[in-house]
Each structure stands twice: as C-alpha cells, then as structure tokens.
CSV table of C-alpha atoms in Angstrom, one decimal:
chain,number,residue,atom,x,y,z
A,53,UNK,CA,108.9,200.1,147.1
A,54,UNK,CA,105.9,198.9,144.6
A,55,UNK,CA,104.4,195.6,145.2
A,56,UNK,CA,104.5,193.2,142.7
A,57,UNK,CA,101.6,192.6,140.3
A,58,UNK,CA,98.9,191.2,142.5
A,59,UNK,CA,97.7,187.3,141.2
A,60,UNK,CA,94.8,186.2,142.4
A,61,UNK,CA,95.6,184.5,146.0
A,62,UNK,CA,94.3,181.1,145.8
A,63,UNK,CA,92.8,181.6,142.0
A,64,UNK,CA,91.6,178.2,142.2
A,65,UNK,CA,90.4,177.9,146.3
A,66,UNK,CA,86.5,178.6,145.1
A,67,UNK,CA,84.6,181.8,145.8
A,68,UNK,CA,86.3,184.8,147.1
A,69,UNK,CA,84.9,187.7,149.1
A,70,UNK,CA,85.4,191.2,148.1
A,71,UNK,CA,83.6,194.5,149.7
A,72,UNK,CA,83.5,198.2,149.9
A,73,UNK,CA,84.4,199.2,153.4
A,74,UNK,CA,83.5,202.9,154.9
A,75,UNK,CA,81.2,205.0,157.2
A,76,UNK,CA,78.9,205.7,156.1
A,77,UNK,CA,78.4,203.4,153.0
A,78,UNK,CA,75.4,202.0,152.4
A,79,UNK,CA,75.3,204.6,149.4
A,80,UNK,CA,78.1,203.3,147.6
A,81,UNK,CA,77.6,202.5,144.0
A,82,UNK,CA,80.7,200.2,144.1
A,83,UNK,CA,78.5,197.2,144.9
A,84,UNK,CA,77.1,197.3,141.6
A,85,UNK,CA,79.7,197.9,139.7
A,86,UNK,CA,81.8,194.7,141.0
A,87,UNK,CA,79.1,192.6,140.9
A,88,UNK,CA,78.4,193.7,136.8
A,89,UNK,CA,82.1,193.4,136.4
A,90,UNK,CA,81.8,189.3,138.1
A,91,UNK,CA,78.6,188.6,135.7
A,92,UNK,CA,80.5,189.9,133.1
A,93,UNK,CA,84.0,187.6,134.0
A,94,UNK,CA,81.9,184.6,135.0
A,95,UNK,CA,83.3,184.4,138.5
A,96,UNK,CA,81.1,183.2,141.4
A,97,UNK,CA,82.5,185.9,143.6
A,98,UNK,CA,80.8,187.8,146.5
A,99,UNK,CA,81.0,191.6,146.6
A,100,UNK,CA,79.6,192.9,150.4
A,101,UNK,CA,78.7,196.6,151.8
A,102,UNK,CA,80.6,196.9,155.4
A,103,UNK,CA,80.5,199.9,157.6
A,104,UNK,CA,83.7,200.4,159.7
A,105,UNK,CA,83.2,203.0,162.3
A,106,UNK,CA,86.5,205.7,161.9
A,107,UNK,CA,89.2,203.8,163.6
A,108,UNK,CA,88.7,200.5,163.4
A,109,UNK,CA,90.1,199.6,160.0
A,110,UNK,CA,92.6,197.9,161.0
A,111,UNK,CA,90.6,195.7,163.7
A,112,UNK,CA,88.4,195.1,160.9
A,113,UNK,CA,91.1,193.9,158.0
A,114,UNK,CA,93.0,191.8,160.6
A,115,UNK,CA,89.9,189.8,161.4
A,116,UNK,CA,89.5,188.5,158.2
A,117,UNK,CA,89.3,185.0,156.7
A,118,UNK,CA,91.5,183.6,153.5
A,119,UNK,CA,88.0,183.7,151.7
A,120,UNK,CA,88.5,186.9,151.8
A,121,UNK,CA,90.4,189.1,148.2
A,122,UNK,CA,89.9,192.7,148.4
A,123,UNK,CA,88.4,195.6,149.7
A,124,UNK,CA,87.0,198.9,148.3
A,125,UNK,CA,88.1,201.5,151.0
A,126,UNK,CA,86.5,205.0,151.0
A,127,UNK,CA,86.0,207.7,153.5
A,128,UNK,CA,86.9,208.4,156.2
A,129,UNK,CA,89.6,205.1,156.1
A,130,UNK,CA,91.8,206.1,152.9
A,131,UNK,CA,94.4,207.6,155.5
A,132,UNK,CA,94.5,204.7,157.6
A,133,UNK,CA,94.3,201.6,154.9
A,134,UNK,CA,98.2,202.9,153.7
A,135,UNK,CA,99.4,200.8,156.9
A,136,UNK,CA,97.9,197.9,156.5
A,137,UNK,CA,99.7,196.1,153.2
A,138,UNK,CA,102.4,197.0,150.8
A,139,UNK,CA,101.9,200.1,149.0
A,140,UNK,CA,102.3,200.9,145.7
A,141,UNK,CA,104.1,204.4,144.6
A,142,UNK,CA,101.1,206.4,144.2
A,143,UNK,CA,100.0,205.3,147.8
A,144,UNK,CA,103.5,205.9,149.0
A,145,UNK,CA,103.8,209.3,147.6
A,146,UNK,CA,100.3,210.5,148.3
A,147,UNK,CA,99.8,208.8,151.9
A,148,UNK,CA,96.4,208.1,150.9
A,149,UNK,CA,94.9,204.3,149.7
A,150,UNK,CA,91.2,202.8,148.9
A,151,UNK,CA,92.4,199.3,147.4
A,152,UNK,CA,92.9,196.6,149.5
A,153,UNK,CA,94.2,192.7,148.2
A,154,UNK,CA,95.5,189.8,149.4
A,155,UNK,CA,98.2,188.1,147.9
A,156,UNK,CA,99.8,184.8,147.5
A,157,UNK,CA,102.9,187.3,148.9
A,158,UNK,CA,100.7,189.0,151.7
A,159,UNK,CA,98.2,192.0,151.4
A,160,UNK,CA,99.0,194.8,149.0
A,161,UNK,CA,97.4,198.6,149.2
A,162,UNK,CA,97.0,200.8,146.4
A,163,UNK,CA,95.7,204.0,145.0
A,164,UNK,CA,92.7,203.4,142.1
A,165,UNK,CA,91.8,207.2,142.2
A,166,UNK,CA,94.8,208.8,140.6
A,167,UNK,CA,94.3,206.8,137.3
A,168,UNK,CA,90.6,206.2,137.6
A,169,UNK,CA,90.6,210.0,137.4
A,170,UNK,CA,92.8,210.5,134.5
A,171,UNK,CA,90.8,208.2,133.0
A,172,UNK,CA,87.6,209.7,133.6
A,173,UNK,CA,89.0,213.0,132.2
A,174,UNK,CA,90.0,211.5,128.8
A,175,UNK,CA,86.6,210.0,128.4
A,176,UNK,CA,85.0,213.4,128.3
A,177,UNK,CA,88.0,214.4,125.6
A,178,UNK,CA,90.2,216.3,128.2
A,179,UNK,CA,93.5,214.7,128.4
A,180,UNK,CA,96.2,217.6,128.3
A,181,UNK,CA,96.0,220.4,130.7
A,182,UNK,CA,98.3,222.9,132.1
A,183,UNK,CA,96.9,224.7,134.9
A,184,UNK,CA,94.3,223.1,137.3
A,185,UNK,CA,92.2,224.4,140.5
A,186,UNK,CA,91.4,222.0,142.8
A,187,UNK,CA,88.7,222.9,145.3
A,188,UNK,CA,89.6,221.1,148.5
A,189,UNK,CA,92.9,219.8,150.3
A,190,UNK,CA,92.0,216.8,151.8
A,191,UNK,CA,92.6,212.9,150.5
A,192,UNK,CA,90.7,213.3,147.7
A,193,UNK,CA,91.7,216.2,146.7
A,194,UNK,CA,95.5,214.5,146.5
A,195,UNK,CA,94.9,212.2,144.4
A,196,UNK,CA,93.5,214.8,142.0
A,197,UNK,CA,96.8,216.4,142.3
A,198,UNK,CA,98.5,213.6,141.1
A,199,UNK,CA,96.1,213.0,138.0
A,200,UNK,CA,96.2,216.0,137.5
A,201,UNK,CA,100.2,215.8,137.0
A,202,UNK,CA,99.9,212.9,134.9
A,203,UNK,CA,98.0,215.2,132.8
A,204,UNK,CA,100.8,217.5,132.6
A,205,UNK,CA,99.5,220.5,134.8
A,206,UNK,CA,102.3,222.7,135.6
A,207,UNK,CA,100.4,224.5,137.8
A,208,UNK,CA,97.7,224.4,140.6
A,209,UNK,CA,95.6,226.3,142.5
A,210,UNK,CA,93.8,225.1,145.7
A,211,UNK,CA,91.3,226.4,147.2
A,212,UNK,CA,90.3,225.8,150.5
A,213,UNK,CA,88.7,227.0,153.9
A,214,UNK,CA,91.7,226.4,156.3
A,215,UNK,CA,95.8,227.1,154.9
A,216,UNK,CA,97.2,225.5,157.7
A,217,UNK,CA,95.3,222.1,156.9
A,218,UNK,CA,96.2,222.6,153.5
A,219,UNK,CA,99.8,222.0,154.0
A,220,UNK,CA,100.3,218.5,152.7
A,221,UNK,CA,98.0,219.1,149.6
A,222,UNK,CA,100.6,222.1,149.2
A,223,UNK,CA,103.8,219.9,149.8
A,224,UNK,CA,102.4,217.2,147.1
A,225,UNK,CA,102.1,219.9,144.3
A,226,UNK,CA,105.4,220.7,144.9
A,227,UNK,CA,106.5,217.3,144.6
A,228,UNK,CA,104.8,216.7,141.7
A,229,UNK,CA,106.5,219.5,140.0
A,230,UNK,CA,103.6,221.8,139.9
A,231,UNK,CA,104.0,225.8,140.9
A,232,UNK,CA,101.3,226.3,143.4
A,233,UNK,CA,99.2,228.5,145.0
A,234,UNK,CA,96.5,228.7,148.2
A,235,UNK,CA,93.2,231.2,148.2
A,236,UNK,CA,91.1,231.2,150.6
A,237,UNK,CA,86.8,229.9,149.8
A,238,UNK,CA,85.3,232.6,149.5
A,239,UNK,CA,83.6,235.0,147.0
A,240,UNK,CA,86.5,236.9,146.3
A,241,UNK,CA,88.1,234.2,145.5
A,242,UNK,CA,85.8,232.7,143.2
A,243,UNK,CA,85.2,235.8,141.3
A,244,UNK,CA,89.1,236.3,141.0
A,245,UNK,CA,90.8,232.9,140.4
A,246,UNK,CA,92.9,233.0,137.8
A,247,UNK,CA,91.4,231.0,134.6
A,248,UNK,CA,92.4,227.5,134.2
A,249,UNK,CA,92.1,224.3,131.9
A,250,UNK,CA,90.1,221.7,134.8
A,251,UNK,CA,88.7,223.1,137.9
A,252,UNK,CA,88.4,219.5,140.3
A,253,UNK,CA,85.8,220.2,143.4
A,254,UNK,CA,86.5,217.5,146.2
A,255,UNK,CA,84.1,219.4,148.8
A,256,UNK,CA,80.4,218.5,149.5
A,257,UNK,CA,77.9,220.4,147.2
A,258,UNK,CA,76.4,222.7,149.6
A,259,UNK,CA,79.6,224.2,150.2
A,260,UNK,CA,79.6,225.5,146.4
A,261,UNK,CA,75.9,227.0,146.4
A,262,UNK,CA,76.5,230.0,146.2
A,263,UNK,CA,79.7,230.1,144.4
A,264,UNK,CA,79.5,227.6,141.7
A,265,UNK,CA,78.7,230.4,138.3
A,266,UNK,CA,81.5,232.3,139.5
A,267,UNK,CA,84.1,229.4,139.6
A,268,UNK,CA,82.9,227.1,136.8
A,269,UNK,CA,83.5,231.3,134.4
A,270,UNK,CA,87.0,230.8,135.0
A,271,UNK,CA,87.4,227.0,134.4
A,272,UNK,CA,87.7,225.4,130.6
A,273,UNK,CA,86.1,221.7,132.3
A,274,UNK,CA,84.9,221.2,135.4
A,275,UNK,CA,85.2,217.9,137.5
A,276,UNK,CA,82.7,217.4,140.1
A,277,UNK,CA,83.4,214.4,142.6
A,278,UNK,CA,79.8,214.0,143.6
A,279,UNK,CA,77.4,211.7,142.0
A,280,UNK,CA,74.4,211.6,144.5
A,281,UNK,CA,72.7,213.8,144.8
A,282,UNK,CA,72.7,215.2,141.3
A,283,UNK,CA,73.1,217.2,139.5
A,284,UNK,CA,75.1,219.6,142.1
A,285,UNK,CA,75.1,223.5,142.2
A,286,UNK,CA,78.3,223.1,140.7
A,287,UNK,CA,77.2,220.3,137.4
A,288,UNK,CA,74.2,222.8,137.4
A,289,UNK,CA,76.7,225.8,136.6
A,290,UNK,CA,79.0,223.7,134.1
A,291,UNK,CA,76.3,222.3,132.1
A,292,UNK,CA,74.6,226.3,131.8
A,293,UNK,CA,78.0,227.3,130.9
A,294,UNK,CA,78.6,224.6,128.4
A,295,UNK,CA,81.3,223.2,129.9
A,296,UNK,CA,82.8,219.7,129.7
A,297,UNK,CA,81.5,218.3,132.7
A,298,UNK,CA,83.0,214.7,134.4
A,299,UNK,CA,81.2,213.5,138.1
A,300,UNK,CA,81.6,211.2,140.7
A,301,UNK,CA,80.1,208.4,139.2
A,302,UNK,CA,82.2,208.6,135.8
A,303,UNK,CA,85.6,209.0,138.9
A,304,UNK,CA,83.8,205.9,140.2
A,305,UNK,CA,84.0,203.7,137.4
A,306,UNK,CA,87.6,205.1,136.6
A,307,UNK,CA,89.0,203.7,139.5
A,308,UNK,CA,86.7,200.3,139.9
A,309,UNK,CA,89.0,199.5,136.6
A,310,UNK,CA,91.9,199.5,138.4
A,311,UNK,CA,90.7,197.8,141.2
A,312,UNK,CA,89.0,194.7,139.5
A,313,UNK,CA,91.7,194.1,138.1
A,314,UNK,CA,94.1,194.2,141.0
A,315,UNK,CA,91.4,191.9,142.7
A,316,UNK,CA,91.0,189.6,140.0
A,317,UNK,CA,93.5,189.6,137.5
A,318,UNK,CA,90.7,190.5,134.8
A,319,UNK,CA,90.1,194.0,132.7
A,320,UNK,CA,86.9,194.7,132.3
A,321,UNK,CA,85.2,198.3,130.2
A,322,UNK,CA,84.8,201.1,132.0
A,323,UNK,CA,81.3,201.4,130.2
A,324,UNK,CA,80.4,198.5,131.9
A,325,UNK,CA,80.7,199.7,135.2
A,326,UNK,CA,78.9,203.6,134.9
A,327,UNK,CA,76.1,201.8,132.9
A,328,UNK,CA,75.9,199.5,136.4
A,329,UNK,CA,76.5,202.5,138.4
A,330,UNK,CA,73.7,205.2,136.2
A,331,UNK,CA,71.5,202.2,136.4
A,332,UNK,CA,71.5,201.8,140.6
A,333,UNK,CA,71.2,205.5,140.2
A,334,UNK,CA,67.9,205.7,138.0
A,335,UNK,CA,66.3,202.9,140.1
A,336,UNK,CA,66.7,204.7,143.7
A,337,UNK,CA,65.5,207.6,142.0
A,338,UNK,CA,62.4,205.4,141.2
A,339,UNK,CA,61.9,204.8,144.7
C-alpha cells in the first residue's frame, strides 16, 4: 500500500537534518544539490555526507534523532532501505528504495529514480520509446525498467555478464508488460543487438571500453548513469555518433526533484539542481 503524501514532520520544530547516506559517498553530488534547493526555499536546513558500511543501514536509521527528515540512500543500501518505512508502489514493485522521510505518521521509503529518470529523458526531448536495452540487471538497472515503461517501451533487452543474477531484472520486465530478452556482454553481442530507441548503461565505465561504438550504432539515445568521471567511453561514443546523450548527473537532479519535495513539501527546478551539481563538478576539476 502507498504512503500518504509525506508533510513535513514537525514543519515548525526549527532546523531539520537531511543527508545522503552510502559507501562510499564522499563523491556524491547530492550535497549540493539540497543545499541549492534550501538557499533557494529559504529553509535553515542541514544537508550531511554519512558513510554507512554495507549492512548497517538499519543500525544507522534506527539511531536517529527527531531532528532528523530525510535521507538520500545510494549504493550499496537501496536493497536494504525498502524495510525500513512504508513504501510507496514503485518501491513495492521494484524492491529497491533511495528516499528516506519521517513523518508525522512514521517513516516513509520511496523510489526517486524511476521518475527522476523519465524526467531526465524528456529534458533531452526523448519522451516516447518502444524498445529499450538496458545494460546491467542490478538495482539501478530496475528502476530503468520501470522508467523505461512509463515511457511506453514494449520491449527490453538486457544485457548482462551473469543470466542467473539477471533473474529479477527479467521478472520486472515481465511485470511491467514489456517482452524481454537476455544477451550475454560481450562483443558479439554488442555488434548484434537488435536496434533500439534508448540504450540505458547502469555498469561502471570501464566495463564498456571496448564496446561502447558498437552498442551506442544500434541505439537512437543513449543514457549513461555515470557522471564522474566524464565523459565515459560510452558519452565518448554517443556524442561521435551524434546521439542524444542524458548522464548521471542530469539522472541525479531528476530524482533530487522528487526527493526535495518528499522532504520538504517544496518543488523546486530541476535546472537548479544540475547547475549546483555541473558547478561541484567544474570546481573539483579545478583542483
């Protein structure tokens, strides 16, 4: 069942605590992006970096205070956050969470990514798609699967190293409605998919160097989840090709839409948050 619309717990109880919570993290752009998004909503809020080691999520939620309002989750915790609240549908459907919020009702987990996604795609101008590949069958690549849907794909591809771990990414497609497919990652594979509208990598660059031209040929746009380093073997191979291209950081600010507004009850642009985001990313490249 779908939690109800989260309100601000305590709205009024003075300055609230937020954080992205992962391991590692000190990377994360999400900092930034919050902390624009509280400048921009006048709020006196605080927005912290904490690295949980992989399993100790839920030590880590239950210890908190009720200054505390929400938590960014990423990797390797998304599995483990579904547990720890009320989920919404997405989370329920997909098994896989990175928002965090307290309630006047108790704590509430959701799923950002799906829409933060979609709505990365339709401000690069692709909105409607039919057939997708997604490179990757973990957590991420899940939630792809379901923006992808929202999209209207009718069909999927994945493409991954190991079937059997692919499973569940293969169960969801079915789910969704989508006719789906495994293939192996390989260069066979990438020289032979068949041709599709979006082709969504969710796997670490390096795994792509050497295959990157031959899948980005058979793909209309290209989504890489990656935003640092950049540009990836993959971006590299889009932007030769001429392809609509959408990254991490623009999947980033998708979903820190959703989430600031879960956390505060406040919408704020999703311009505002990449310019925070491409800005942190300029200056470390300065450094």
């Amino acid at each position: 069942m779908p939690p109800r619309s989260a309100e601000p717990a305590g709205e009024h109880a003075g300055r609230r605590t937020c954080a992205v919570v992962g391991h590692p993290v000190a990377h994360s752009l999400s900092p930034v992006m919050h902390r624009a998004a509280y400048r921009a909503l006048g709020l006196d809020w605080n927005y912290q970096v904490v690295d949980v080691a992989p399993g100790g999520l839920a030590a880590f939620v239950n210890g908190l205070d009720a200054s505390w309002r929400g938590l960014s989750v990423t990797m390797p915790h998304k599995v483990d956050l579904v547990q720890l609240g009320t989920p919404d549908r997405t989370v329920h459907q997909l098994g896989v969470a990175n928002t965090w919020v307290r309630t006047d009702d108790g704590a509430i987990v959701a799923n950002t990514d799906v829409e933060g996604l979609v709505r990365a795609c339709g401000d690069h101008g692709v909105e409607a798609i039919d057939r997708v590949v997604v490179v990757g069958a973990g957590a991420t690549a899940r939630s792809a699967l379901a923006g992808a849907a929202l999209m209207g794909a009718s069909s999927t591809t994945i493409v991954s190293r190991s079937l059997e771990r692919s499973g569940r990414a293969l169960g969801l497609a079915v789910e969704l409605g989508m006719e789906c497919q495994w293939l192996p990652l390989d260069r066979d594979t990438a020289e032979n998919l068949p041709e599709s509208d979006l082709l969504i990598s969710t796997v670490p660059a390096a795994a792509l160097e050497s295959l990157a031209e031959a899948l980005v040929a058979r793909a209309q746009a290209v989504f890489d989840v990656i935003y640092d380093p950049w540009p990836t073997p993959l971006a590299r191979a889009a932007a030769s090709a001429g392809r609509p291209l959408i990254n991490g950081l623009d999947l980033l600010a998708g979903q820190a839409v959703g989430q600031i507004a879960l956390m505060t009850g406040h919408q704020v642009p999703m311009e505002l948050l990449w310019a925070a985001g491409r800005d942190e990313l300029a200056a470390r490249a300065r450094t």
